[in-house]
Coordinates of C-alpha atoms in Angstrom, one line a residue:
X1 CA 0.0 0.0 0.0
X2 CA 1.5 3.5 -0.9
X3 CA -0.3 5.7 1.7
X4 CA -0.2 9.7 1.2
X5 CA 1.3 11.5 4.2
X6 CA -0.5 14.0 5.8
X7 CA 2.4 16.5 6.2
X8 CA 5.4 17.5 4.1
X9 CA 8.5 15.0 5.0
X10 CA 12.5 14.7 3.9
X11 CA 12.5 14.6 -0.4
X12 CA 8.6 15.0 -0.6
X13 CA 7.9 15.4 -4.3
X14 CA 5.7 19.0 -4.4
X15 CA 4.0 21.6 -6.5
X16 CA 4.6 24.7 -5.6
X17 CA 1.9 27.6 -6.6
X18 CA 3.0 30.8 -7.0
X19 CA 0.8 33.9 -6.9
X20 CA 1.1 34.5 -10.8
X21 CA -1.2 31.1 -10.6
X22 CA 2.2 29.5 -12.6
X23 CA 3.2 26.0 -10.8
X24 CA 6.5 24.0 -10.3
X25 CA 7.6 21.1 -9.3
X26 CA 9.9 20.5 -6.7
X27 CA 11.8 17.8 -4.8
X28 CA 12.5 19.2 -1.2
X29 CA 16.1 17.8 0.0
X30 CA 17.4 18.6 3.5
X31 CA 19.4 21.9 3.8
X32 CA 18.5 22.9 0.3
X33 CA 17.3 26.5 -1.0
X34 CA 14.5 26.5 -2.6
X35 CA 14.6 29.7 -5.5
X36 CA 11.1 31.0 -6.7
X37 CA 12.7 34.2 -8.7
X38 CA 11.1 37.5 -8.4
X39 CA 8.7 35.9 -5.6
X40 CA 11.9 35.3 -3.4
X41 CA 13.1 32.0 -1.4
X42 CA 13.2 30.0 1.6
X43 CA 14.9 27.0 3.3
X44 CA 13.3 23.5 2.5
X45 CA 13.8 22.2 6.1
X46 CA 11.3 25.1 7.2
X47 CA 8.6 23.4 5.0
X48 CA 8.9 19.7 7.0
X49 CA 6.1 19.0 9.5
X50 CA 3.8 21.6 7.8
X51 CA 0.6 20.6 6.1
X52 CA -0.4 20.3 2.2
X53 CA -2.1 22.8 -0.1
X54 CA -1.7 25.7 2.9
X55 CA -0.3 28.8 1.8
X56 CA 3.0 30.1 3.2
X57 CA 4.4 33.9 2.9
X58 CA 8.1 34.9 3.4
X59 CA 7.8 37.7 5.5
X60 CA 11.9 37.7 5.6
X61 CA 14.6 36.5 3.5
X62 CA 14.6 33.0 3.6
X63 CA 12.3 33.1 6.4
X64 CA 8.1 31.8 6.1
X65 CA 5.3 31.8 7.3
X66 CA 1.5 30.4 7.6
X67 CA -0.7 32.6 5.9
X68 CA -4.3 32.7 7.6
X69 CA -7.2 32.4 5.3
X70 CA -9.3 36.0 4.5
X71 CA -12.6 35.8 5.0
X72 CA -14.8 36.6 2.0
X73 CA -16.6 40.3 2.1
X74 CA -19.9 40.8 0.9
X75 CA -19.8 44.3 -0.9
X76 CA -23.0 46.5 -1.0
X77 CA -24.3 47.7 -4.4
X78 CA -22.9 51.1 -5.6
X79 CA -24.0 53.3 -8.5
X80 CA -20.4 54.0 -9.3
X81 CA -19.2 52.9 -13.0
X82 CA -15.9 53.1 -14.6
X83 CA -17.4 54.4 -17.9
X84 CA -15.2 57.7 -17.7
X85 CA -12.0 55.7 -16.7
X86 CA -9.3 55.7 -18.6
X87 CA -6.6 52.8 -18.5
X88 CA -3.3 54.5 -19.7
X89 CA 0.5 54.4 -18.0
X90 CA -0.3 58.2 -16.8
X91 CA -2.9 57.1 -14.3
X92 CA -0.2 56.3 -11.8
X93 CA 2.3 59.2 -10.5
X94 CA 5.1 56.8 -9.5
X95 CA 8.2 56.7 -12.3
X96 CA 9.6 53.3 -13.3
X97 CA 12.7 54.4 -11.2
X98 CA 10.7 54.3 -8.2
X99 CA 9.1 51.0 -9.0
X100 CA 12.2 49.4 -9.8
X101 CA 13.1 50.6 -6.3
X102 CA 10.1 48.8 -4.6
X103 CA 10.7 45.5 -6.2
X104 CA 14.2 45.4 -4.8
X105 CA 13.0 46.3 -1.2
X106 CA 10.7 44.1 -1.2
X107 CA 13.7 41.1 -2.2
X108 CA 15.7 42.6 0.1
X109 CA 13.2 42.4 2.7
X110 CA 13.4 46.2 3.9
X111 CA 9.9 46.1 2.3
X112 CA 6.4 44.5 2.9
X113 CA 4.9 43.5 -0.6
X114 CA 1.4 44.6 1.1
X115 CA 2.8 48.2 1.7
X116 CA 4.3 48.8 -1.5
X117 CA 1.1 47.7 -3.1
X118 CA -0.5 50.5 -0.9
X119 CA 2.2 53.0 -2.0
X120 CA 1.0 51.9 -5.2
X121 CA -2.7 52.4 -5.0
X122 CA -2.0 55.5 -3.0
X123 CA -0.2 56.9 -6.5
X124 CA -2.7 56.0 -9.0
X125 CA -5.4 59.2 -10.2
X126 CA -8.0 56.6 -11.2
X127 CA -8.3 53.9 -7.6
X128 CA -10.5 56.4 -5.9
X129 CA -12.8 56.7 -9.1
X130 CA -13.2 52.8 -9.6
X131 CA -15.6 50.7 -8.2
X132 CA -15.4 48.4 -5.3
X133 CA -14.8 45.3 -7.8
X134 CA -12.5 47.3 -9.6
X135 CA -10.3 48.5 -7.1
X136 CA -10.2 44.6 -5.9
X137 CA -9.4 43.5 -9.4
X138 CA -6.3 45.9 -9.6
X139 CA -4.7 45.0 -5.9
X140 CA -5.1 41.3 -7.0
X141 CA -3.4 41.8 -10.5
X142 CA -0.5 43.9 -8.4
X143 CA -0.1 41.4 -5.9
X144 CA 0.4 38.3 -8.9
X145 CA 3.4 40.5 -9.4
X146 CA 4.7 41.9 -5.7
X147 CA 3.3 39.5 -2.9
X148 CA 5.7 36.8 -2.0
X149 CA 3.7 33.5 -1.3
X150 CA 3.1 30.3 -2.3
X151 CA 0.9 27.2 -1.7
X152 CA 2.0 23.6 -1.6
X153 CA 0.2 21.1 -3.3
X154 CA -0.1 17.4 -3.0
X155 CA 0.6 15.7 -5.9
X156 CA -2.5 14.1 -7.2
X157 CA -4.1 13.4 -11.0
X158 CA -5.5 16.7 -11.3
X159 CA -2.1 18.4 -10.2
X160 CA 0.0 16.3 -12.2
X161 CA -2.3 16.2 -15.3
X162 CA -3.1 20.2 -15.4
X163 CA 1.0 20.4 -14.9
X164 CA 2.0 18.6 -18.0
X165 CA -0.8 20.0 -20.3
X166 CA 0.6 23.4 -19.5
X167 CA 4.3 22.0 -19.8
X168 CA 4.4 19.5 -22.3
X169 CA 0.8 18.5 -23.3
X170 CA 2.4 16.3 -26.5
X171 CA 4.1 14.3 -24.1
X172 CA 1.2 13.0 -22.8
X173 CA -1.3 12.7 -25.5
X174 CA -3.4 16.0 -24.6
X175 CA -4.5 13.7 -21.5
X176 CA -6.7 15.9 -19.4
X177 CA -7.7 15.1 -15.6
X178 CA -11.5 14.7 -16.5
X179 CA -9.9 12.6 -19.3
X180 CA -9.0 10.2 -16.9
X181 CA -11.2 10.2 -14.1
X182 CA -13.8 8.9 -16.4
X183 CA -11.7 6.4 -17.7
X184 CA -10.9 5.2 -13.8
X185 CA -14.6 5.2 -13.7
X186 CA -15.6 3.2 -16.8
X187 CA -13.0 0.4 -16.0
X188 CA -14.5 0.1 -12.2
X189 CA -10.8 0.9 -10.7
X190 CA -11.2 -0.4 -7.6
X191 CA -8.5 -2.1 -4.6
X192 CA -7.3 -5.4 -5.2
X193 CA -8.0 -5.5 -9.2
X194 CA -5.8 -6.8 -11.8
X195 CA -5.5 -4.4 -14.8
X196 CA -3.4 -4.5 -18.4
X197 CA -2.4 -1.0 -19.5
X198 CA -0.7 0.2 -22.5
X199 CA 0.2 3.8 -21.5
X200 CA 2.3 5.7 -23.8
X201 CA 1.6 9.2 -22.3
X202 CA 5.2 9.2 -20.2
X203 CA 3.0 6.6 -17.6
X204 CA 0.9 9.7 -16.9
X205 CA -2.4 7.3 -16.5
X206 CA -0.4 4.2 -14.7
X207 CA 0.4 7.4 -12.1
X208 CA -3.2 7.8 -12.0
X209 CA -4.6 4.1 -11.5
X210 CA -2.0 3.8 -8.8
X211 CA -2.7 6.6 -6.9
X212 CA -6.6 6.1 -7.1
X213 CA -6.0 2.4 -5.2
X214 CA -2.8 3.6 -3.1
X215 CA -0.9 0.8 -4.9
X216 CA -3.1 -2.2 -4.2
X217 CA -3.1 -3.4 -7.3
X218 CA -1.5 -5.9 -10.1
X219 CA -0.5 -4.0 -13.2
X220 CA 0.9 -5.5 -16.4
X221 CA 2.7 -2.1 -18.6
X222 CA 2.9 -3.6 -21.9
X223 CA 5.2 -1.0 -23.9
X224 CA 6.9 0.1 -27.0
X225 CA 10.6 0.1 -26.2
X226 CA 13.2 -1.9 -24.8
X227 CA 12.1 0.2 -21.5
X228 CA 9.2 1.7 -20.6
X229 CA 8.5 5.4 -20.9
X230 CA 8.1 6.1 -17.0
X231 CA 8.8 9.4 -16.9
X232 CA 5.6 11.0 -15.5
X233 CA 5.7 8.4 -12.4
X234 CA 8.5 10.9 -10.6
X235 CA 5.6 13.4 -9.6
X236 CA 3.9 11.2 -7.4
X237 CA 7.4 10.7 -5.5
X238 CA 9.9 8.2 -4.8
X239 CA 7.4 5.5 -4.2
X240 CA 5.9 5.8 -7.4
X241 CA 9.3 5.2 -9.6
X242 CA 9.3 2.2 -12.0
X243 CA 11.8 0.5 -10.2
X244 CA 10.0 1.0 -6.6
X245 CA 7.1 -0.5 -7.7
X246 CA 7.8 -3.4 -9.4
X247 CA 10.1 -4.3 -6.3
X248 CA 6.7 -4.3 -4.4
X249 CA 5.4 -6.4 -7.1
X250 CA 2.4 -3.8 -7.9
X251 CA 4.4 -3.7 -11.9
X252 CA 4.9 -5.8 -14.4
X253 CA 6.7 -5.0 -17.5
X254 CA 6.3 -6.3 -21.2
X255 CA 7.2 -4.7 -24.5
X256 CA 5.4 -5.7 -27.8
X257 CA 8.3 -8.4 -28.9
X258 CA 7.5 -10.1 -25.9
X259 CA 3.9 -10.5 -26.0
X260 CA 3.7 -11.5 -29.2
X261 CA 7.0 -14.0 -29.4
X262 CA 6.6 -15.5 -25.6
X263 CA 8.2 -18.7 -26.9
X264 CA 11.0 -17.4 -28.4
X265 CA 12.0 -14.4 -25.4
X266 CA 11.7 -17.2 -22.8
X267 CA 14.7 -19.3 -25.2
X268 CA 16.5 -16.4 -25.6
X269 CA 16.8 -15.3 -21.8
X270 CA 16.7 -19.4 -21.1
X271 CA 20.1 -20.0 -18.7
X272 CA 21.1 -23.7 -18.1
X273 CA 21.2 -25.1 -14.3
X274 CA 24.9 -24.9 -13.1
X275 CA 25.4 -27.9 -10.0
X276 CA 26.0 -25.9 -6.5
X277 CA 29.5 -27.8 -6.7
X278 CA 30.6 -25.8 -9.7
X279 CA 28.8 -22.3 -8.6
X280 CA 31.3 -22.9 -5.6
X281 CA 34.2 -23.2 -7.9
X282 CA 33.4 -20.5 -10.2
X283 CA 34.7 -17.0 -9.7
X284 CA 32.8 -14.7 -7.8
X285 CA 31.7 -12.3 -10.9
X286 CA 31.1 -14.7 -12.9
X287 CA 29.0 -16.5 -10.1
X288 CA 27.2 -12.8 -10.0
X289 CA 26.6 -13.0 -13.5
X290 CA 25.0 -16.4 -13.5
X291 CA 22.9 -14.9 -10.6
X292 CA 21.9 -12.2 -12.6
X293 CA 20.7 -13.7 -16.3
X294 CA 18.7 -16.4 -13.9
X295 CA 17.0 -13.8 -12.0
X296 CA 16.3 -11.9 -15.3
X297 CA 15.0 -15.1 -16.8
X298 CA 12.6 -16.1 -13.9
X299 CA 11.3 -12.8 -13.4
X300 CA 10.6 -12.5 -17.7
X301 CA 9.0 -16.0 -17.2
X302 CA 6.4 -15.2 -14.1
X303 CA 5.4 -11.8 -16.3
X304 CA 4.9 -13.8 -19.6
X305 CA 3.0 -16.7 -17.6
X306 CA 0.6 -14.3 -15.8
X307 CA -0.2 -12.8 -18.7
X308 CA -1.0 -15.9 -20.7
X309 CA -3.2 -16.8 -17.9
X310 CA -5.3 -13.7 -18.9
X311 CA -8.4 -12.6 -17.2
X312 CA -8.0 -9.1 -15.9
X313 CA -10.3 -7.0 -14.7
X314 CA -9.9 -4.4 -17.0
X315 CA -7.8 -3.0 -20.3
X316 CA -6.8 0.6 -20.8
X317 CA -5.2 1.7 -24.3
X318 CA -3.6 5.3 -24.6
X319 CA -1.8 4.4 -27.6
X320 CA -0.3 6.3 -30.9
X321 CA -0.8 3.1 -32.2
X322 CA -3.7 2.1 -34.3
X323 CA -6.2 0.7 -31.8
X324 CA -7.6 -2.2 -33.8
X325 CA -3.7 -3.3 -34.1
X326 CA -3.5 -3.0 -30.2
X327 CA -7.1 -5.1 -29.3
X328 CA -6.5 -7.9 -31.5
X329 CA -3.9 -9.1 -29.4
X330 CA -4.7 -7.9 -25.4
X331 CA -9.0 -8.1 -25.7
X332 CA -8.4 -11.8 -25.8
X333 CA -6.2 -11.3 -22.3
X334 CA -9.5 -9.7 -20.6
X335 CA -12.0 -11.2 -18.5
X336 CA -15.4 -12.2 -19.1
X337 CA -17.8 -9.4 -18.5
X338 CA -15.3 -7.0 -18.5
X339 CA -14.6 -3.2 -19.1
X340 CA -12.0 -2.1 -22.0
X341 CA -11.1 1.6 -23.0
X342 CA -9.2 3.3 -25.8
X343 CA -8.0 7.0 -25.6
X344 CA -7.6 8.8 -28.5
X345 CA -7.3 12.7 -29.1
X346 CA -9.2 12.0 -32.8
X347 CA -12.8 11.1 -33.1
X348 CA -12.2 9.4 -36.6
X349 CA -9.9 6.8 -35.5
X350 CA -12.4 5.5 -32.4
X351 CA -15.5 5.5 -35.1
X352 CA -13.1 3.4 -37.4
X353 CA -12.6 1.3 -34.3
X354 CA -15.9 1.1 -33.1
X355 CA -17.1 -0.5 -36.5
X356 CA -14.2 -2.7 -36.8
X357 CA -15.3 -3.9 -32.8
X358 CA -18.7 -4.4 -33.7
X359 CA -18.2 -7.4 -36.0
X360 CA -15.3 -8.7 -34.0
X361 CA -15.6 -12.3 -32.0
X362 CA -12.9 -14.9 -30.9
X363 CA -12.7 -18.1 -30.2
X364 CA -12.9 -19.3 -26.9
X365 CA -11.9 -23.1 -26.0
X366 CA -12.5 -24.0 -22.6
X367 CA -11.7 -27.6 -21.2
X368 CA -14.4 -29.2 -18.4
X369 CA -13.3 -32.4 -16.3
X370 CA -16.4 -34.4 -16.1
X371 CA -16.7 -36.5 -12.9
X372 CA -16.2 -40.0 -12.8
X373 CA -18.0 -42.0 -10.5
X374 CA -15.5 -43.1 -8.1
X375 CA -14.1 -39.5 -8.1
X376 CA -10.3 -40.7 -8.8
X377 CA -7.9 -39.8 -12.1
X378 CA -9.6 -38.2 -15.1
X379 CA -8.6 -39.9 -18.4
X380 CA -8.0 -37.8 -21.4
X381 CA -11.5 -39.1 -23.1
X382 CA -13.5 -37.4 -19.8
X383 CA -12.2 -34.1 -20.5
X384 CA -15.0 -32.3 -22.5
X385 CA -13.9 -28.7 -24.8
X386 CA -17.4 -26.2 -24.3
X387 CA -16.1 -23.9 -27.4
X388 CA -17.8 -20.5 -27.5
X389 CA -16.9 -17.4 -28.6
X390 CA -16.3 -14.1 -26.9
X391 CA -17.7 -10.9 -28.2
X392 CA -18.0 -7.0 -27.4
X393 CA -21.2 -4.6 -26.3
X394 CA -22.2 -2.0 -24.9
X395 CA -19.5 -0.3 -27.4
X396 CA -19.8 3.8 -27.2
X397 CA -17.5 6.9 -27.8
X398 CA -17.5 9.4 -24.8
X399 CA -16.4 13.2 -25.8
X400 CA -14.8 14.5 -22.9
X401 CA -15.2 18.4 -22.4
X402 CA -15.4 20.3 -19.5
X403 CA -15.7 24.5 -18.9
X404 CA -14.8 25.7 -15.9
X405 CA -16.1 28.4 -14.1
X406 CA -15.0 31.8 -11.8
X407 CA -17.1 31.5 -8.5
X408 CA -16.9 34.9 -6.9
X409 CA -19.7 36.3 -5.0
X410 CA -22.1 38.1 -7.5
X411 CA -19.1 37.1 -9.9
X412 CA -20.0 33.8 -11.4
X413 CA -19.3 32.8 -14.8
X414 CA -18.0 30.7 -17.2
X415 CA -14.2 31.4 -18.0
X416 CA -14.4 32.9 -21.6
X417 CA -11.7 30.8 -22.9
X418 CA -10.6 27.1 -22.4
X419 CA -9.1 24.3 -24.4
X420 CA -11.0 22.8 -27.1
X421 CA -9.9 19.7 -27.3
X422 CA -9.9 17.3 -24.6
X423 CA -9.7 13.5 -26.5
X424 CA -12.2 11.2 -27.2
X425 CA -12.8 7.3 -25.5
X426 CA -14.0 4.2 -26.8
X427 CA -15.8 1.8 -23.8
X428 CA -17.2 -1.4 -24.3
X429 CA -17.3 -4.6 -22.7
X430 CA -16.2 -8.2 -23.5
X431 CA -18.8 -11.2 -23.1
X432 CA -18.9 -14.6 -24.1
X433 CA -21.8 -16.0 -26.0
X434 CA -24.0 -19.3 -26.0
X435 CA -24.3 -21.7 -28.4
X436 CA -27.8 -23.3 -27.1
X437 CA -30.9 -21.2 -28.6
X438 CA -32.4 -18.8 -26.2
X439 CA -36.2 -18.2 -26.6
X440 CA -39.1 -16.1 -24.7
X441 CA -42.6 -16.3 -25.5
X442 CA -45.6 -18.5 -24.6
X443 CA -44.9 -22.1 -24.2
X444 CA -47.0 -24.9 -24.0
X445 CA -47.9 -26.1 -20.5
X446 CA -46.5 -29.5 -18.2
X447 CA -48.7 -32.1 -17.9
X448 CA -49.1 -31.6 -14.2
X449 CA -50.0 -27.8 -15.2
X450 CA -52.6 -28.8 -17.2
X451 CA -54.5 -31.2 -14.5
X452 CA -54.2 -28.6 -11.8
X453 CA -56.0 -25.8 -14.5
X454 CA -58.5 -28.9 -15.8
X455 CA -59.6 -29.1 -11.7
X456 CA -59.6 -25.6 -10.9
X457 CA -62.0 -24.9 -14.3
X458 CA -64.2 -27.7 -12.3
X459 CA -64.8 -26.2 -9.4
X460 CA -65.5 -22.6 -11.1
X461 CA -67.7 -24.0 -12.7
X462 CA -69.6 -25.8 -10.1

């Protein structure tokens, strides 16, 4: 189990969020200086034993603070407009000199940011004449530039996920957060669950899956590459590195050579059994060598046999890959009854997809002992083959898109511009069919039926 810590510890993986609503990602080590530019910085050890998501202020060089919560003020109506405003550089008295001076006061720490943002208002013709929103607006929009705070935040999908679509959003496929809580949703994520994943957004969404269960889980990565593209899972910490986790046995690793050839990787990595009498007389590197390639080779064949064995509980697909190219060989892996999804940031490829799914089955052979009557061996001619075959429903195309809003009292509205696209998935879910007719309807009745009705008519009509 990977449990989240309630306070911030030694080499904590955090996002700080700076007042200009820009966010970074930091590792805190002991005795380290943490540098947030204009905004100033502060010692990491001053951060250990202090909660998540509060907001600290460094009231001195190096030096923070806990910054209390303002309670929200309910401002009367006013019949004061801004219509004769006008917004030019001449509006405010102070010279750039002067500002220039302010900023380096305030770095120096000679200066509270709150009092130069005062000198500031102070200077201005127009701060008298605006309204009360107004007035708000500008100290805000001053304080994104003077005020030296920051909040902490826990790293968590919707952290991680609005992080990397403002950093690098090709890296991970234009995966949004929304994008993948619905996904976590569809497959029934849940403790304890066994899951195939083919994640080629920098393991953005393995991140995710783990963090939902807090690592109790089974998790078979099947990947591109000689190695796996894991570079996403050092935001959720040390805990949640490749290597850390399949230590614990929550990952398993397969690339695309070795699902497809299992008989040939296993002869490949195949190392002969060497007698303990000549280990003993072998040198000791080469004895750590031998070690090695038979460690390699029983921990390639335990992945390649547990995925043979199949039946997971769900399959996630976040592929560049064509998706038909992808099912054909992991929907068989999937358990009856089953959920399956497939991310993709175009509409047209899913439909394709969703076509090619509709007419797809595969055949499934499954071997029955019948009992014997003294309940001893089974010979090879009481083994009975039920073959059936396994198909998809339920198959539909979800269009993830979400608008957030500004909630301000008296100020709520929609934010005027967001992102447009946000990806598409394709859900469905694997079943196996019957071969024996099923019928409804009227059907004639049992003989017994018939004399209980034949009495029951006798007695009515007596």
């Amino acid at each position: 189990m990977l449990r989240h810590a309630s306070t911030i510890s030694e080499n904590s993986s955090v996002f700080i969020k700076l007042p200009s609503d820009n966010v970074r990602f930091v590792t805190l080590k002991p005795n380290n200086t943490i540098h947030l530019g204009k905004f100033g910085s502060f010692l990491a050890d001053d951060l250990f034993g202090k909660h998540f998501d509060e907001t600290f202020e460094i009231y001195q060089p190096k030096k923070i603070r806990v910054l209390k919560t303002r309670e929200v003020q309910y401002i009367e109506e006013e019949k004061k407009t801004n219509q004769e405003l006008n917004d030019c550089r001449g509006n405010q008295l102070m010279t750039q000199e002067e500002i220039d001076e302010l900023r380096a006061n305030i770095k120096a720490g000679g200066l509270r940011a709150e009092e130069a943002i005062k000198q500031l208002t102070n200077s201005s013709k127009t701060f008298e004449q605006k309204t009360l929103f107004a007035q708000e607006k500008y100290v805000t929009r001053k304080g994104e530039k003077y005020l030296q705070r920051f909040q902490v935040l826990r790293p968590c999908v919707e952290v991680v996920a609005n992080y990397m679509i403002e950093h690098d959003p090709y890296k991970i496929l234009d995966l949004t957060a929304e994008c993948i809580s619905l996904m976590l949703t569809l497959g029934n994520v849940k403790p304890g669950g066994r899951y195939l994943v083919v994640d080629e957004t920098g393991c953005m969404f393995l991140g995710s899956l783990i963090d939902r269960v807090a690592g109790d889980c089974k998790i078979t990565l099947v990947h591109p590459n000689e190695q796996p593209n894991s570079s996403c899972l050092e935001y959720w910490g040390q805990d949640f590195k490749e290597d850390s986790l399949v230590q614990k046995g929550i990952l398993k690793t397969l690339n695309w050579y070795q699902v497809t050839n299992p008989t040939e990787t296993l002869s490949e990595y195949s190392v002969e059994d060497i007698p303990e009498s000549e280990l003993n007389e072998m040198k000791l590197r080469h004895r750590k060598r031998y070690e090695t390639k038979k460690a390699t080779f029983n921990r390639l064949k335990n992945t390649i046999d547990d995925f043979e064995s199949g039946n997971y509980d769900a399959l996630f697909i976040l592929s560049i890959h064509t998706p038909m190219s992808v099912l054909q060989h992991l929907l068989p892996k999937l358990g009856i009854s089953r959920p399956f999804m497939v991310y993709s940031t175009y509409q047209q490829v899913l439909v394709e997809t969703y076509h090619q799914l509709s007419k797809w089955d595969n055949l499934f052979v499954e071997k029955t002992a019948q009992s014997t009557e003294n309940d001893e061996k089974v010979d090879q001619g009481d083994v009975a083959i039920d073959t059936q075959k396994e198909k998809v429903i339920m198959l539909d195309i979800h269009e993830i898109r979400t608008r957030p809003y500004q909630v301000l009292p008296e100020r709520t509205h929609p934010f005027m511009t967001v992102r447009g696209d946000m990806g598409f998935v394709l859900s469905g879910i694997k079943v196996l069919t019957s071969d024996s007719n099923l019928a409804a309807g009227r059907f004639p009745k049992r003989k017994g039926q018939k004399e209980t009705s034949s009495v029951k008519k006798a007695k009515l009509e007596n």
